[in-house]
DNA sequence: AATGAATGAGTGTTCATTCAT
DNA sequence: TATGAATGAACACTCATTCAT
């Protein structure tokens, strides 16, 4: 019944939001508490009323804004779709999610840190393996087993699919490559899926 | 009488080398001039005898250590190889180059900065487009034209090839993913090329 | 209708008590209002409902917890006791008082501040002179006059007596010296009084 | 032959000196690096060129300015002096040393911290026991054994002697008690030694 | 060419104090 | 009375940069 007071949650959320934006723009080290406070419309001291340190704020932001449920949200029935439909739906879905503003901010924030921070790197690797790749592995393994897809290494298939999608996203949004930004998500999806399917689909004579 | 420029170049090189290592490990902001000086076996003040600032050192390091010639080194005759041979050779070659110590250091150094630094991002985008993708585009376009490869968008094909290769490299070396590190470069090459070829090759019968 | 002053006094007292404990443990500067509030089971803001500032709280604590009446409590009849009985009673009495928990807390609180705070130092000096030393001076002067004690400087005698007692207390409780803590108050009393009465030189019959 | 460069030692010494004065006046917590830098005529940042932290500076200051050799400097022959001569010489000597400017500064610096800092308290207790009291204990034990002094507890005798001397010093210099400041060191010495040797009880023939 | 002492601007952080509720 | 969110002025500390030597 009693909940954490609304206002407190709002302020925390507000600071976390500000942090997300500033970190995404400047990176963790270059972002100052002053920056974050300005973005949140408060004074730097107040950050410490809600968080133990700049790092604690960063970590809490990761937890609260982490889109762990990328693939989880996929309904189980999808597994039974024909491989082509499934992939097309999945890739488009992922593209939409990943290219959403929130997710891009998150990527910009976490990516530079992952490279430098072993803790984060371990954490992220686990997430990738257990949440994303495991799901794709299941799918590919199943479809390869029932003959819908050409037999092969389902692990590597998943890795390449994700890699291809992410390489588009990175070039589009980290490098701001206008050549690629000109493409619609549907076009990208089709290109990727075509490439993958024609390679994975068993040969008809 | 005048000091040989050789010595000067050596000292510069030595500092740049040290910077490369320290930046790769700590990132630009967290790396201090003291760190770099220690790594180079000199004192921090001396850095300013050779470079205008920490940032200037960083930029100069990028120029001097930039492996712009990734694909340039490819002999022109390769274009005439059968598509499969060409791709296999290319991917393996790129993997060997990219996973070399120097190149990995370079990636670790530049990657986090690209995300945050628009100048760098522009620079890198240009490099990617003009040096790497243009080359692949040429190849795919030619092979598609002469029927060796299924007709399609040569631009996107190149992008996906590079994306797939780089996604392997990143997971292996930025995330230190041991599952992937267990694979040999040859295995990775084969997986990638198989996937691409079977999808791109025109169907016989 | 009007709140009973009783409650107010209780709250004040409660805060002062908390302050005494926290100041004794951390010293004035290191002790934070948050510490004091936590110890008192209230919030920091409330302190300012009862006291003007942290310093005002400190000063009021001194006044309210000051054991000015150390020696005052001594019944006047004691003056007529034989010197030896008087001293033995006095020293033991003082030891018991001074080594009581409250007094020790007070010492720990005030001692470091006296050294640094001229106002406090003046205040404390006056207290010592007028309350404690004056009393001892009276006693020694009287006993020296009537021949019970060897003629000498009664002022200095008082000073040395107090100094000796306090040096025991300090080593026992500020330095936590276990060698001295092993002694009972009675043993300490006897040692001090014997020394003062007899001196170290052997008494020839 | 080669020594630590003169100038470095000077700067360190100069900072330590400044710290000694500022700490003595304000106490460790209230003294700011800015204060110390101003006193030393440098900028606060420079402190960190020579010391790891404010606390490290404090500790190093203690080591460098610690008058551990209070009693050690006493020549061994003194042991053979008659007890009275020895005591008179010793007390006067100690008074002179302890009431020297350097020593007083040191006391003002360390005293408030000892009360609050367990590490310091332990350290100081050891110093007191092993350097000062052990020496006095030896002396009193020897003289009691050979009958020059009345048999008694040599440990407590030493403690009381030091306590008496220090109580004078504290009242004179921490409380700035002008009544006592009017006395010369010789007068204080005589009072103390007389009291210890003769006691207060009249000596009957 | 090379040192490293020195600076000053800026960083994260703390905390007494205020005040709307 | 009582809370605790909020502030602002400090604080210890870091570090790129300068410069006399």
PDB file of N, CA and C in Angstrom, chain A residues 5 24 30 55 62 94 97 102 142 173 175 201:
ATOM      1  N   UNK A   5       7.863   7.266  -1.424  1.00  0.00           N
ATOM      2  CA  UNK A   5       7.224   8.539  -1.793  1.00  0.00           C
ATOM      3  C   UNK A   5       7.460   8.849  -3.262  1.00  0.00           C
ATOM      4  N   UNK A  24      26.016   9.614 -22.104  1.00  0.00           N
ATOM      5  CA  UNK A  24      25.963   9.215 -23.507  1.00  0.00           C
ATOM      6  C   UNK A  24      26.702  10.222 -24.392  1.00  0.00           C
ATOM      7  N   UNK A  30      34.515  12.069 -18.678  1.00  0.00           N
ATOM      8  CA  UNK A  30      34.414  13.479 -19.054  1.00  0.00           C
ATOM      9  C   UNK A  30      33.156  14.142 -18.510  1.00  0.00           C
ATOM     10  N   UNK A  55      30.092   6.967  -9.514  1.00  0.00           N
ATOM     11  CA  UNK A  55      30.116   5.603 -10.024  1.00  0.00           C
ATOM     12  C   UNK A  55      28.850   4.844  -9.657  1.00  0.00           C
ATOM     13  N   UNK A  62      22.721   2.046 -15.151  1.00  0.00           N
ATOM     14  CA  UNK A  62      22.800   0.855 -16.001  1.00  0.00           C
ATOM     15  C   UNK A  62      21.684  -0.121 -15.665  1.00  0.00           C
ATOM     16  N   UNK A  94      14.100  -6.187 -33.499  1.00  0.00           N
ATOM     17  CA  UNK A  94      15.344  -5.804 -32.811  1.00  0.00           C
ATOM     18  C   UNK A  94      15.819  -4.441 -33.303  1.00  0.00           C
ATOM     19  N   UNK A  97      13.783  -1.733 -31.733  1.00  0.00           N
ATOM     20  CA  UNK A  97      14.127  -1.562 -30.317  1.00  0.00           C
ATOM     21  C   UNK A  97      15.479  -0.873 -30.173  1.00  0.00           C
ATOM     22  N   UNK A 102      16.080   5.601 -26.408  1.00  0.00           N
ATOM     23  CA  UNK A 102      16.580   5.135 -25.121  1.00  0.00           C
ATOM     24  C   UNK A 102      17.719   4.142 -25.277  1.00  0.00           C
ATOM     25  N   UNK A 142      16.948 -25.524 -33.402  1.00  0.00           N
ATOM     26  CA  UNK A 142      15.673 -26.172 -33.667  1.00  0.00           C
ATOM     27  C   UNK A 142      15.386 -26.254 -35.168  1.00  0.00           C
ATOM     28  N   UNK A 173      24.449   4.962 -36.259  1.00  0.00           N
ATOM     29  CA  UNK A 173      24.234   5.866 -35.127  1.00  0.00           C
ATOM     30  C   UNK A 173      25.486   6.294 -34.382  1.00  0.00           C
ATOM     31  N   UNK A 175      28.603   6.228 -36.003  1.00  0.00           N
ATOM     32  CA  UNK A 175      29.378   6.945 -37.026  1.00  0.00           C
ATOM     33  C   UNK A 175      28.525   7.937 -37.814  1.00  0.00           C
ATOM     34  N   UNK A 201      19.052 -21.589 -45.933  1.00  0.00           N
ATOM     35  CA  UNK A 201      17.965 -22.426 -46.437  1.00  0.00           C
ATOM     36  C   UNK A 201      18.562 -23.640 -47.151  1.00  0.00           C
TER      37      UNK A 201
END
